[in-house]
mmCIF file of C-alpha atoms and ligand atoms in Angstrom:
data_model
loop_
_atom_site.group_PDB
_atom_site.id
_atom_site.type_symbol
_atom_site.label_atom_id
_atom_site.label_comp_id
_atom_site.label_asym_id
_atom_site.label_seq_id
_atom_site.Cartn_x
_atom_site.Cartn_y
_atom_site.Cartn_z
ATOM 1 C CA MET A 117 35.920 -40.502 -25.446
ATOM 2 C CA PHE A 118 39.218 -39.253 -26.833
ATOM 3 C CA ARG A 119 40.591 -36.578 -24.555
ATOM 4 C CA ARG A 120 42.214 -33.381 -25.776
ATOM 5 C CA VAL A 121 44.279 -31.040 -23.632
ATOM 6 C CA TYR A 122 45.198 -27.654 -25.040
ATOM 7 C CA LEU A 123 48.561 -26.398 -23.778
ATOM 8 C CA ASP A 124 49.262 -23.870 -26.510
ATOM 9 C CA ASN A 125 47.702 -20.762 -25.000
ATOM 10 C CA SER A 126 50.646 -18.611 -26.046
ATOM 11 C CA ALA A 127 49.700 -19.288 -29.670
ATOM 12 C CA THR A 128 46.070 -18.389 -29.125
ATOM 13 C CA THR A 129 43.316 -18.740 -26.542
ATOM 14 C CA PRO A 130 39.684 -19.845 -26.772
ATOM 15 C CA ILE A 131 37.171 -16.975 -26.755
ATOM 16 C CA ASP A 132 35.548 -16.339 -23.406
ATOM 17 C CA ARG A 133 31.763 -16.873 -23.348
ATOM 18 C CA GLU A 134 31.190 -13.377 -21.915
ATOM 19 C CA VAL A 135 33.293 -11.953 -24.727
ATOM 20 C CA VAL A 136 31.229 -13.772 -27.345
ATOM 21 C CA ASP A 137 28.042 -12.430 -25.748
ATOM 22 C CA ALA A 138 29.389 -8.882 -25.788
ATOM 23 C CA MET A 139 30.258 -8.991 -29.489
ATOM 24 C CA LEU A 140 27.205 -10.840 -30.839
ATOM 25 C CA PRO A 141 24.854 -7.827 -31.146
ATOM 26 C CA PHE A 142 27.508 -6.130 -33.280
ATOM 27 C CA LEU A 143 27.467 -9.057 -35.677
ATOM 28 C CA THR A 144 23.699 -8.828 -36.020
ATOM 29 C CA GLU A 145 21.450 -5.808 -35.432
ATOM 30 C CA LYS A 146 24.150 -3.288 -34.421
ATOM 31 C CA PHE A 147 25.966 -3.331 -37.717
ATOM 32 C CA GLY A 148 26.658 0.363 -38.301
ATOM 33 C CA ASN A 149 29.850 1.949 -39.586
ATOM 34 C CA ALA A 150 31.457 3.857 -36.715
ATOM 35 C CA SER A 151 32.173 6.785 -39.056
ATOM 36 C CA SER A 152 28.511 7.288 -40.066
ATOM 37 C CA ILE A 153 26.604 10.240 -38.636
ATOM 38 C CA HIS A 154 23.195 8.538 -38.275
ATOM 39 C CA PHE A 155 21.896 6.440 -35.408
ATOM 40 C CA PHE A 156 23.494 3.174 -36.608
ATOM 41 C CA GLY A 157 26.867 4.855 -36.927
ATOM 42 C CA GLN A 158 26.672 6.517 -33.554
ATOM 43 C CA GLU A 159 25.722 3.237 -31.896
ATOM 44 C CA ALA A 160 28.874 1.663 -33.349
ATOM 45 C CA ARG A 161 30.964 4.709 -32.450
ATOM 46 C CA GLY A 162 29.777 4.514 -28.852
ATOM 47 C CA ALA A 163 30.777 0.857 -28.659
ATOM 48 C CA VAL A 164 34.244 1.565 -30.083
ATOM 49 C CA ASP A 165 34.719 4.417 -27.593
ATOM 50 C CA LYS A 166 33.714 2.173 -24.715
ATOM 51 C CA ALA A 167 36.188 -0.474 -25.863
ATOM 52 C CA ARG A 168 38.891 2.179 -26.133
ATOM 53 C CA HIS A 169 38.359 2.998 -22.451
ATOM 54 C CA GLN A 170 38.490 -0.693 -21.534
ATOM 55 C CA VAL A 171 41.744 -1.282 -23.427
ATOM 56 C CA ALA A 172 43.257 1.924 -22.011
ATOM 57 C CA GLY A 173 42.199 0.723 -18.565
ATOM 58 C CA ILE A 174 44.296 -2.418 -18.646
ATOM 59 C CA ILE A 175 47.511 -0.540 -19.557
ATOM 60 C CA ASN A 176 46.824 2.685 -17.625
ATOM 61 C CA SER A 177 46.837 4.967 -20.666
ATOM 62 C CA ARG A 178 44.428 7.650 -21.840
ATOM 63 C CA PRO A 179 41.763 6.329 -24.219
ATOM 64 C CA ASN A 180 42.888 8.665 -27.006
ATOM 65 C CA GLU A 181 46.342 7.077 -26.901
ATOM 66 C CA ILE A 182 44.887 3.757 -28.146
ATOM 67 C CA VAL A 183 44.831 2.952 -31.872
ATOM 68 C CA PHE A 184 43.021 -0.219 -32.902
ATOM 69 C CA THR A 185 44.802 -2.499 -35.352
ATOM 70 C CA SER A 186 44.262 -5.958 -36.831
ATOM 71 C CA GLY A 187 46.441 -7.506 -34.114
ATOM 72 C CA GLY A 188 49.886 -7.672 -32.572
ATOM 73 C CA THR A 189 51.709 -8.055 -35.879
ATOM 74 C CA GLU A 190 50.174 -4.908 -37.319
ATOM 75 C CA ALA A 191 50.728 -3.007 -34.056
ATOM 76 C CA ASN A 192 54.442 -3.910 -34.159
ATOM 77 C CA ASN A 193 54.707 -2.937 -37.837
ATOM 78 C CA LEU A 194 52.921 0.363 -37.272
ATOM 79 C CA ALA A 195 55.025 1.145 -34.200
ATOM 80 C CA ILE A 196 58.412 0.510 -35.768
ATOM 81 C CA ARG A 197 57.859 1.548 -39.377
ATOM 82 C CA GLY A 198 55.596 4.420 -38.417
ATOM 83 C CA LEU A 199 58.062 5.799 -35.890
ATOM 84 C CA VAL A 200 61.218 5.535 -37.980
ATOM 85 C CA GLU A 201 59.538 6.931 -41.090
ATOM 86 C CA ALA A 202 58.313 9.973 -39.200
ATOM 87 C CA ASN A 203 61.631 10.595 -37.430
ATOM 88 C CA ASP A 204 64.441 9.439 -39.711
ATOM 89 C CA LYS A 205 65.888 12.922 -39.860
ATOM 90 C CA TYR A 206 67.183 12.282 -36.318
ATOM 91 C CA GLY A 207 69.024 9.076 -37.208
ATOM 92 C CA LYS A 208 68.751 5.579 -38.629
ATOM 93 C CA HIS A 209 69.886 3.299 -35.818
ATOM 94 C CA ILE A 210 67.535 0.902 -34.003
ATOM 95 C CA ILE A 211 68.208 -1.217 -30.928
ATOM 96 C CA THR A 212 66.241 -4.418 -30.379
ATOM 97 C CA SER A 213 66.772 -7.804 -28.723
ATOM 98 C CA ALA A 214 67.766 -11.153 -30.182
ATOM 99 C CA ILE A 215 64.520 -12.768 -28.988
ATOM 100 C CA GLU A 216 61.795 -10.558 -30.415
ATOM 101 C CA HIS A 217 58.668 -11.943 -32.045
ATOM 102 C CA SER A 218 59.102 -12.231 -35.826
ATOM 103 C CA ALA A 219 56.816 -9.195 -36.267
ATOM 104 C CA VAL A 220 59.567 -7.085 -34.696
ATOM 105 C CA ARG A 221 62.630 -9.046 -35.759
ATOM 106 C CA GLU A 222 61.696 -9.279 -39.417
ATOM 107 C CA VAL A 223 60.571 -5.652 -39.605
ATOM 108 C CA CYS A 224 64.013 -4.688 -38.295
ATOM 109 C CA GLN A 225 65.691 -6.999 -40.810
ATOM 110 C CA ASP A 226 63.657 -5.390 -43.568
ATOM 111 C CA LEU A 227 64.693 -1.919 -42.396
ATOM 112 C CA GLU A 228 68.334 -3.019 -42.537
ATOM 113 C CA LYS A 229 67.841 -3.538 -46.270
ATOM 114 C CA ARG A 230 66.536 0.027 -46.500
ATOM 115 C CA GLY A 231 69.584 1.667 -44.998
ATOM 116 C CA TYR A 232 68.858 1.370 -41.283
ATOM 117 C CA ASP A 233 71.390 -0.032 -38.855
ATOM 118 C CA VAL A 234 70.073 -2.458 -36.207
ATOM 119 C CA THR A 235 71.732 -3.704 -33.006
ATOM 120 C CA TYR A 236 70.371 -7.036 -31.747
ATOM 121 C CA LEU A 237 71.081 -7.227 -28.017
ATOM 122 C CA PRO A 238 72.170 -10.586 -26.565
ATOM 123 C CA VAL A 239 70.049 -12.221 -23.854
ATOM 124 C CA TYR A 240 72.587 -14.667 -22.418
ATOM 125 C CA GLU A 241 71.704 -17.986 -20.812
ATOM 126 C CA ASP A 242 68.699 -16.734 -18.879
ATOM 127 C CA GLY A 243 66.953 -15.037 -21.795
ATOM 128 C CA ILE A 244 67.006 -11.516 -20.395
ATOM 129 C CA VAL A 245 68.473 -8.351 -21.895
ATOM 130 C CA LYS A 246 70.990 -6.502 -19.716
ATOM 131 C CA ILE A 247 70.301 -2.820 -19.165
ATOM 132 C CA GLU A 248 74.064 -2.056 -19.389
ATOM 133 C CA ASP A 249 74.046 -3.534 -22.890
ATOM 134 C CA VAL A 250 71.145 -1.279 -23.857
ATOM 135 C CA GLU A 251 73.032 1.753 -22.524
ATOM 136 C CA ASP A 252 76.214 0.765 -24.352
ATOM 137 C CA ALA A 253 74.328 0.264 -27.612
ATOM 138 C CA VAL A 254 72.865 3.796 -27.707
ATOM 139 C CA ARG A 255 74.548 5.985 -30.320
ATOM 140 C CA GLU A 256 74.236 9.515 -31.601
ATOM 141 C CA ASP A 257 71.937 8.292 -34.385
ATOM 142 C CA THR A 258 69.763 5.877 -32.341
ATOM 143 C CA ILE A 259 66.091 6.777 -32.724
ATOM 144 C CA LEU A 260 64.281 3.678 -31.497
ATOM 145 C CA ILE A 261 64.637 0.974 -28.881
ATOM 146 C CA SER A 262 62.213 -1.935 -29.330
ATOM 147 C CA VAL A 263 62.450 -4.563 -26.598
ATOM 148 C CA MET A 264 59.529 -6.838 -25.785
ATOM 149 C CA MET A 265 57.991 -6.828 -22.328
ATOM 150 C CA ALA A 266 57.995 -10.619 -22.062
ATOM 151 C CA ASN A 267 59.014 -13.340 -24.457
ATOM 152 C CA ASN A 268 56.444 -15.582 -26.108
ATOM 153 C CA GLU A 269 58.553 -18.766 -26.200
ATOM 154 C CA ILE A 270 60.236 -18.839 -22.807
ATOM 155 C CA GLY A 271 58.214 -16.205 -20.923
ATOM 156 C CA THR A 272 61.172 -14.206 -19.605
ATOM 157 C CA ILE A 273 60.326 -10.665 -18.511
ATOM 158 C CA GLN A 274 62.617 -7.945 -19.843
ATOM 159 C CA PRO A 275 63.824 -4.878 -17.875
ATOM 160 C CA VAL A 276 61.423 -2.525 -19.656
ATOM 161 C CA ALA A 277 61.010 -0.051 -16.790
ATOM 162 C CA GLU A 278 64.806 0.356 -16.660
ATOM 163 C CA ILE A 279 64.864 0.979 -20.400
ATOM 164 C CA GLY A 280 62.080 3.532 -19.887
ATOM 165 C CA LYS A 281 64.204 5.302 -17.267
ATOM 166 C CA LEU A 282 67.202 5.306 -19.580
ATOM 167 C CA ILE A 283 65.090 6.812 -22.360
ATOM 168 C CA ARG A 284 63.859 9.562 -20.051
ATOM 169 C CA LYS A 285 67.422 10.393 -19.017
ATOM 170 C CA LEU A 286 68.579 10.524 -22.639
ATOM 171 C CA ARG A 287 65.675 12.794 -23.548
ATOM 172 C CA GLU A 288 66.429 15.141 -20.689
ATOM 173 C CA GLY A 289 69.881 15.433 -22.255
ATOM 174 C CA GLY A 290 68.167 16.603 -25.465
ATOM 175 C CA LYS A 291 68.240 13.335 -27.419
ATOM 176 C CA LYS A 292 65.505 12.332 -29.860
ATOM 177 C CA ILE A 293 64.815 8.695 -29.014
ATOM 178 C CA TRP A 294 61.689 6.589 -28.542
ATOM 179 C CA PHE A 295 60.847 3.282 -26.857
ATOM 180 C CA HIS A 296 58.511 0.584 -28.163
ATOM 181 C CA THR A 297 57.618 -2.609 -26.325
ATOM 182 C CA ASP A 298 55.674 -5.639 -27.522
ATOM 183 C CA ALA A 299 53.457 -6.505 -24.545
ATOM 184 C CA VAL A 300 51.310 -9.069 -26.377
ATOM 185 C CA GLN A 301 52.298 -11.999 -24.138
ATOM 186 C CA ALA A 302 52.559 -9.980 -20.932
ATOM 187 C CA ILE A 303 49.106 -8.461 -20.921
ATOM 188 C CA SER A 304 46.577 -10.298 -18.726
ATOM 189 C CA LYS A 305 49.456 -12.246 -17.118
ATOM 190 C CA ILE A 306 51.303 -9.469 -15.276
ATOM 191 C CA THR A 307 50.606 -5.797 -14.615
ATOM 192 C CA VAL A 308 51.236 -3.705 -17.720
ATOM 193 C CA ASP A 309 51.318 0.020 -16.947
ATOM 194 C CA VAL A 310 52.600 2.418 -19.598
ATOM 195 C CA GLU A 311 53.487 5.020 -16.953
ATOM 196 C CA GLU A 312 55.527 2.526 -14.934
ATOM 197 C CA ILE A 313 57.240 1.266 -18.077
ATOM 198 C CA GLY A 314 57.835 4.725 -19.506
ATOM 199 C CA CYS A 315 57.358 3.555 -23.093
ATOM 200 C CA ASP A 316 56.140 5.605 -26.047
ATOM 201 C CA LEU A 317 54.608 2.730 -27.982
ATOM 202 C CA LEU A 318 53.191 -0.581 -26.746
ATOM 203 C CA SER A 319 51.641 -3.433 -28.744
ATOM 204 C CA VAL A 320 48.705 -5.577 -27.643
ATOM 205 C CA SER A 321 46.778 -8.409 -29.283
ATOM 206 C CA ALA A 322 43.281 -9.621 -28.376
ATOM 207 C CA HIS A 323 43.448 -13.313 -29.185
ATOM 208 C CA LYS A 324 46.055 -14.013 -26.500
ATOM 209 C CA LEU A 325 43.559 -12.906 -23.855
ATOM 210 C CA TYR A 326 40.379 -14.817 -24.701
ATOM 211 C CA ALA A 327 39.092 -12.547 -27.474
ATOM 212 C CA PRO A 328 38.940 -13.200 -31.233
ATOM 213 C CA LYS A 329 41.853 -13.167 -33.662
ATOM 214 C CA GLY A 330 42.253 -10.207 -35.981
ATOM 215 C CA VAL A 331 42.195 -7.310 -33.542
ATOM 216 C CA GLY A 332 44.762 -5.598 -31.365
ATOM 217 C CA ALA A 333 45.972 -2.154 -30.438
ATOM 218 C CA LEU A 334 48.953 0.117 -30.412
ATOM 219 C CA TYR A 335 49.376 2.520 -27.524
ATOM 220 C CA ILE A 336 50.878 5.767 -28.816
ATOM 221 C CA ARG A 337 51.939 8.191 -26.118
ATOM 222 C CA ARG A 338 50.417 11.627 -26.606
ATOM 223 C CA GLY A 339 52.679 13.788 -28.767
ATOM 224 C CA VAL A 340 54.565 10.931 -30.457
ATOM 225 C CA ARG A 341 54.638 11.377 -34.230
ATOM 226 C CA LEU A 342 54.033 8.342 -36.391
ATOM 227 C CA HIS A 343 53.512 7.774 -40.115
ATOM 228 C CA SER A 344 50.300 5.902 -40.829
ATOM 229 C CA GLN A 345 50.917 2.685 -42.744
ATOM 230 C CA ASN A 346 47.371 2.557 -44.154
ATOM 231 C CA ILE A 347 46.767 5.430 -46.501
ATOM 232 C CA GLY A 348 43.254 6.130 -47.747
ATOM 233 C CA GLY A 349 41.204 6.206 -44.595
ATOM 234 C CA HIS A 350 41.065 8.737 -41.797
ATOM 235 C CA GLN A 351 40.060 6.416 -38.988
ATOM 236 C CA GLU A 352 41.839 6.291 -35.653
ATOM 237 C CA ARG A 353 42.790 9.971 -35.954
ATOM 238 C CA GLU A 354 44.750 9.438 -39.161
ATOM 239 C CA ARG A 355 46.933 6.768 -37.568
ATOM 240 C CA ARG A 356 45.289 3.664 -38.997
ATOM 241 C CA GLY A 357 43.009 3.956 -41.990
ATOM 242 C CA GLY A 358 40.285 1.362 -42.512
ATOM 243 C CA THR A 359 36.735 0.858 -41.244
ATOM 244 C CA GLU A 360 36.889 -0.324 -37.648
ATOM 245 C CA SER A 361 35.896 -3.942 -37.036
ATOM 246 C CA VAL A 362 33.353 -3.024 -34.393
ATOM 247 C CA PRO A 363 32.494 -6.602 -33.226
ATOM 248 C CA HIS A 364 36.179 -7.429 -32.775
ATOM 249 C CA ILE A 365 36.927 -4.172 -31.008
ATOM 250 C CA VAL A 366 33.965 -4.649 -28.654
ATOM 251 C CA ALA A 367 35.166 -8.184 -27.871
ATOM 252 C CA PHE A 368 38.702 -6.957 -27.268
ATOM 253 C CA GLY A 369 37.439 -4.279 -24.881
ATOM 254 C CA LYS A 370 35.372 -6.769 -22.924
ATOM 255 C CA ALA A 371 38.316 -9.183 -22.691
ATOM 256 C CA CYS A 372 40.532 -6.396 -21.306
ATOM 257 C CA GLU A 373 37.924 -5.486 -18.721
ATOM 258 C CA LEU A 374 37.676 -9.125 -17.598
ATOM 259 C CA ALA A 375 41.455 -9.633 -17.642
ATOM 260 C CA LYS A 376 41.965 -6.617 -15.427
ATOM 261 C CA ILE A 377 39.434 -7.822 -12.866
ATOM 262 C CA ASN A 378 40.789 -11.390 -12.893
ATOM 263 C CA LEU A 379 44.520 -10.655 -13.058
ATOM 264 C CA ASN A 380 45.522 -11.880 -9.610
ATOM 265 C CA VAL A 381 43.348 -14.984 -9.628
ATOM 266 C CA ALA A 382 44.511 -15.882 -13.134
ATOM 267 C CA THR A 383 48.179 -15.447 -12.249
ATOM 268 C CA GLU A 384 47.850 -17.669 -9.192
ATOM 269 C CA HIS A 385 46.013 -20.365 -11.134
ATOM 270 C CA LEU A 386 48.550 -20.342 -13.984
ATOM 271 C CA THR A 387 51.551 -20.372 -11.654
ATOM 272 C CA ASN A 388 50.067 -23.311 -9.791
ATOM 273 C CA LEU A 389 49.509 -25.322 -12.993
ATOM 274 C CA ARG A 390 52.931 -24.520 -14.377
ATOM 275 C CA ASP A 391 54.732 -25.405 -11.145
ATOM 276 C CA LYS A 392 52.821 -28.646 -10.829
ATOM 277 C CA PHE A 393 53.787 -29.459 -14.404
ATOM 278 C CA GLU A 394 57.471 -28.578 -13.936
ATOM 279 C CA ASN A 395 57.742 -30.521 -10.688
ATOM 280 C CA GLY A 396 56.205 -33.496 -12.438
ATOM 281 C CA VAL A 397 58.648 -33.252 -15.323
ATOM 282 C CA ALA A 398 61.586 -33.108 -12.912
ATOM 283 C CA GLU A 399 60.316 -36.195 -11.086
ATOM 284 C CA THR A 400 59.560 -38.388 -14.084
ATOM 285 C CA ILE A 401 61.960 -37.436 -16.894
ATOM 286 C CA ASN A 402 65.765 -37.422 -17.268
ATOM 287 C CA ASP A 403 68.038 -35.483 -19.573
ATOM 288 C CA PHE A 404 66.143 -32.237 -20.002
ATOM 289 C CA GLU A 405 66.753 -28.521 -19.445
ATOM 290 C CA PHE A 406 64.271 -25.800 -18.582
ATOM 291 C CA ASN A 407 64.871 -22.862 -20.906
ATOM 292 C CA GLY A 408 65.197 -19.294 -19.644
ATOM 293 C CA ASN A 409 65.286 -17.665 -16.239
ATOM 294 C CA ARG A 410 62.848 -19.396 -13.919
ATOM 295 C CA GLU A 411 62.200 -16.509 -11.527
ATOM 296 C CA ASN A 412 61.697 -13.481 -13.692
ATOM 297 C CA ARG A 413 59.106 -14.844 -16.091
ATOM 298 C CA LEU A 414 55.432 -14.987 -16.988
ATOM 299 C CA PRO A 415 53.303 -17.467 -15.048
ATOM 300 C CA HIS A 416 51.904 -19.444 -17.983
ATOM 301 C CA ILE A 417 54.852 -20.656 -20.056
ATOM 302 C CA SER A 418 57.165 -23.576 -19.491
ATOM 303 C CA ASN A 419 59.796 -24.234 -22.138
ATOM 304 C CA VAL A 420 61.735 -27.484 -21.888
ATOM 305 C CA SER A 421 64.484 -28.991 -24.056
ATOM 306 C CA PHE A 422 64.507 -32.775 -24.022
ATOM 307 C CA ARG A 423 67.806 -34.334 -25.068
ATOM 308 C CA PHE A 424 68.061 -36.991 -27.777
ATOM 309 C CA ILE A 425 64.766 -36.112 -29.454
ATOM 310 C CA GLU A 426 63.405 -33.736 -32.081
ATOM 311 C CA GLY A 427 60.837 -31.304 -30.730
ATOM 312 C CA GLU A 428 58.738 -31.744 -33.871
ATOM 313 C CA GLY A 429 58.607 -35.485 -33.352
ATOM 314 C CA LEU A 430 57.496 -35.084 -29.771
ATOM 315 C CA LEU A 431 54.880 -32.485 -30.747
ATOM 316 C CA ILE A 432 53.335 -34.874 -33.279
ATOM 317 C CA ASN A 433 53.497 -37.792 -30.874
ATOM 318 C CA LEU A 434 51.764 -35.757 -28.159
ATOM 319 C CA ASP A 435 49.152 -34.511 -30.615
ATOM 320 C CA LEU A 436 48.231 -38.090 -31.504
ATOM 321 C CA GLN A 437 47.577 -38.599 -27.822
ATOM 322 C CA GLY A 438 45.446 -35.464 -27.567
ATOM 323 C CA VAL A 439 47.986 -33.047 -26.090
ATOM 324 C CA ALA A 440 48.518 -29.808 -28.041
ATOM 325 C CA VAL A 441 51.856 -28.046 -27.503
ATOM 326 C CA SER A 442 54.266 -26.054 -29.643
ATOM 327 C CA THR A 443 57.928 -26.118 -30.587
ATOM 328 C CA GLY A 444 58.010 -22.340 -30.705
ATOM 329 C CA SER A 445 60.120 -22.549 -33.803
ATOM 330 C CA ALA A 446 59.187 -20.972 -37.097
ATOM 331 C CA CYS A 447 59.370 -24.248 -38.986
ATOM 332 C CA SER A 448 58.721 -23.810 -42.650
ATOM 333 C CA SER A 449 57.509 -27.089 -44.109
ATOM 334 C CA GLY A 450 60.317 -29.571 -44.543
ATOM 335 C CA SER A 451 63.100 -27.630 -42.835
ATOM 336 C CA LEU A 452 63.531 -28.045 -39.107
ATOM 337 C CA GLU A 453 65.034 -24.675 -38.267
ATOM 338 C CA PRO A 454 65.786 -24.479 -34.551
ATOM 339 C CA SER A 455 64.100 -21.583 -32.742
ATOM 340 C CA PRO A 456 66.167 -18.357 -32.819
ATOM 341 C CA VAL A 457 65.010 -17.681 -29.255
ATOM 342 C CA ILE A 458 66.397 -20.952 -27.885
ATOM 343 C CA ARG A 459 69.571 -20.464 -29.930
ATOM 344 C CA ALA A 460 69.955 -16.971 -28.437
ATOM 345 C CA LEU A 461 70.208 -18.623 -24.998
ATOM 346 C CA GLY A 462 73.405 -20.259 -26.225
ATOM 347 C CA ARG A 463 71.793 -23.689 -26.465
ATOM 348 C CA ASN A 464 73.398 -26.066 -28.943
ATOM 349 C CA ASP A 465 71.508 -27.416 -31.954
ATOM 350 C CA GLU A 466 70.407 -30.555 -30.170
ATOM 351 C CA LEU A 467 68.821 -28.693 -27.260
ATOM 352 C CA ALA A 468 67.339 -26.052 -29.560
ATOM 353 C CA ARG A 469 65.707 -28.744 -31.680
ATOM 354 C CA GLY A 470 64.435 -30.577 -28.620
ATOM 355 C CA ALA A 471 62.638 -27.524 -27.202
ATOM 356 C CA ILE A 472 58.916 -27.680 -26.480
ATOM 357 C CA ARG A 473 56.679 -24.893 -25.185
ATOM 358 C CA PHE A 474 53.856 -25.802 -22.834
ATOM 359 C CA SER A 475 51.623 -22.768 -22.304
ATOM 360 C CA PHE A 476 48.747 -22.810 -19.862
ATOM 361 C CA GLY A 477 45.448 -20.950 -19.924
ATOM 362 C CA LYS A 478 42.718 -20.093 -17.463
ATOM 363 C CA ASP A 479 40.589 -23.048 -18.534
ATOM 364 C CA ASN A 480 43.297 -25.673 -17.942
ATOM 365 C CA THR A 481 42.907 -27.811 -14.823
ATOM 366 C CA GLU A 482 45.182 -29.724 -12.466
ATOM 367 C CA ASP A 483 43.589 -32.891 -13.752
ATOM 368 C CA GLU A 484 44.747 -32.015 -17.261
ATOM 369 C CA VAL A 485 48.287 -31.445 -16.025
ATOM 370 C CA GLU A 486 48.203 -34.894 -14.400
ATOM 371 C CA PHE A 487 47.042 -36.398 -17.691
ATOM 372 C CA VAL A 488 49.920 -34.723 -19.564
ATOM 373 C CA LEU A 489 52.375 -35.928 -16.947
ATOM 374 C CA LYS A 490 51.257 -39.494 -17.695
ATOM 375 C CA VAL A 491 51.489 -39.128 -21.480
ATOM 376 C CA LEU A 492 54.698 -37.092 -21.731
ATOM 377 C CA PRO A 493 57.281 -39.387 -20.069
ATOM 378 C CA LYS A 494 56.077 -42.348 -22.153
ATOM 379 C CA ALA A 495 56.187 -40.345 -25.378
ATOM 380 C CA ILE A 496 59.748 -39.275 -24.629
ATOM 381 C CA GLU A 497 60.814 -42.790 -23.724
ATOM 382 C CA ASN A 498 59.366 -44.165 -26.949
ATOM 383 C CA LEU A 499 61.060 -41.537 -29.084
ATOM 384 C CA ARG A 500 64.389 -42.012 -27.339
ATOM 385 C CA ARG A 501 64.201 -45.743 -27.896
ATOM 386 C CA LEU A 502 64.203 -44.961 -31.618
ATOM 387 C CA SER A 503 67.119 -42.545 -31.342
ATOM 388 C CA PRO A 504 70.559 -43.926 -32.277
ATOM 389 C CA ILE A 505 72.366 -41.196 -30.275
ATOM 390 C CA TYR A 506 70.381 -42.029 -27.180
ATOM 391 C CA LEU A 507 70.986 -45.760 -27.483
ATOM 392 C CA LYS A 508 74.725 -45.228 -27.993
ATOM 393 C CA GLN A 509 75.094 -43.130 -24.859
ATOM 394 C CA THR A 510 73.058 -45.446 -22.648
ATOM 395 C CA VAL A 511 74.951 -48.626 -23.582
HETATM 396 C C1 PLP B 804 51.167 -13.551 -30.842
HETATM 397 C C2 PLP B 804 52.223 -12.511 -30.718
HETATM 398 C C3 PLP B 804 52.320 -11.455 -31.650
HETATM 399 C C4 PLP B 804 51.431 -11.380 -32.883
HETATM 400 O O1 PLP B 804 50.128 -11.005 -32.599
HETATM 401 P P1 PLP B 804 48.970 -11.310 -33.684
HETATM 402 O O2 PLP B 804 47.756 -10.672 -33.124
HETATM 403 O O3 PLP B 804 48.865 -12.810 -33.761
HETATM 404 O O4 PLP B 804 49.396 -10.719 -34.974
HETATM 405 C C5 PLP B 804 53.283 -10.496 -31.458
HETATM 406 N N1 PLP B 804 54.120 -10.553 -30.410
HETATM 407 C C6 PLP B 804 54.063 -11.538 -29.495
HETATM 408 C C7 PLP B 804 55.004 -11.513 -28.347
HETATM 409 C C8 PLP B 804 53.123 -12.551 -29.622
HETATM 410 O O5 PLP B 804 53.081 -13.529 -28.708
#
């Protein structure tokens, strides 16, 4: 039988069986609208409230600080747009990093067109923002800092608690400034605690932690003012209009509960798989670079640039052999744009184009890693044999 190995868990994860079981009744007999007053409505409302506790539990917030959204993208949009729209009288400057997910980066770019000024902090060779740079970037008119907790392409963990401390200090000096962090990749991989981080807004998505696509949440610290982006519904205490997707929210809650219980075991398992993979790569392949800091990072992502090949070509070659990975680049059909994240590390075009992300999940096994370590070196060798640059330098 043809074997398939899924190493693209940073793009999405399979839904956990227990999560499916938790949501099923809400797709069938428990179909009520959570805003209805009758029995069916109250049953749905109870389930949404329970999920709110479960999601709050994994980030150490109060349940009423959780607003359900359609996912990480919407949470990031609501956080940034909602915050600046409600507070633009205090200033129009935003600080973010050069390696944000497109749902932060492109929202910031859009705001630039609407009269906002945005500073994109460098991340240097190791893919980590420097706290001194954040401090230096703060101006009189800065109202928002949005720096992700951990990157989705290279896994590097950002100094969010230090940024939180800086924010607190600035506020004590009377400044109006808020801090948002995209924790979509970090959650269920490392401890995410809104009190430790000291953030005002934090984005989460369900489908990166074994729950369905199309649901997520934004943590909004009590007292933070935000303009709703969905007008015409009063759900989520006026922060996000629209009838709640009860089955998705229930699934998300269950997944958070499970992720919290399993955090340590999951981290150990993922670290073990990733290290086995990286050791294998180092033993069997030449001319490659690991991308990003290798200490301060999430346990489940390995990003490698292979010289003399196109990442896209390798991805397709691996897919034909049953191994699913990602280039991490936003490649619109036809154009092979190198990933902005890999470019931000100062990598040249060749290394940026040769970057591949291998991301592990709880269902991956050591046996699968061994299989990939057999397929990968051969795929690279075959592609390099077709590469004129490679042949020239080996002659
Ligand atoms: C996947 C991802 C998102 C987007 O979340 P969706 O639920 O797919 O919209 C945002 N930020 C990061 C870091 C991600 O990895």
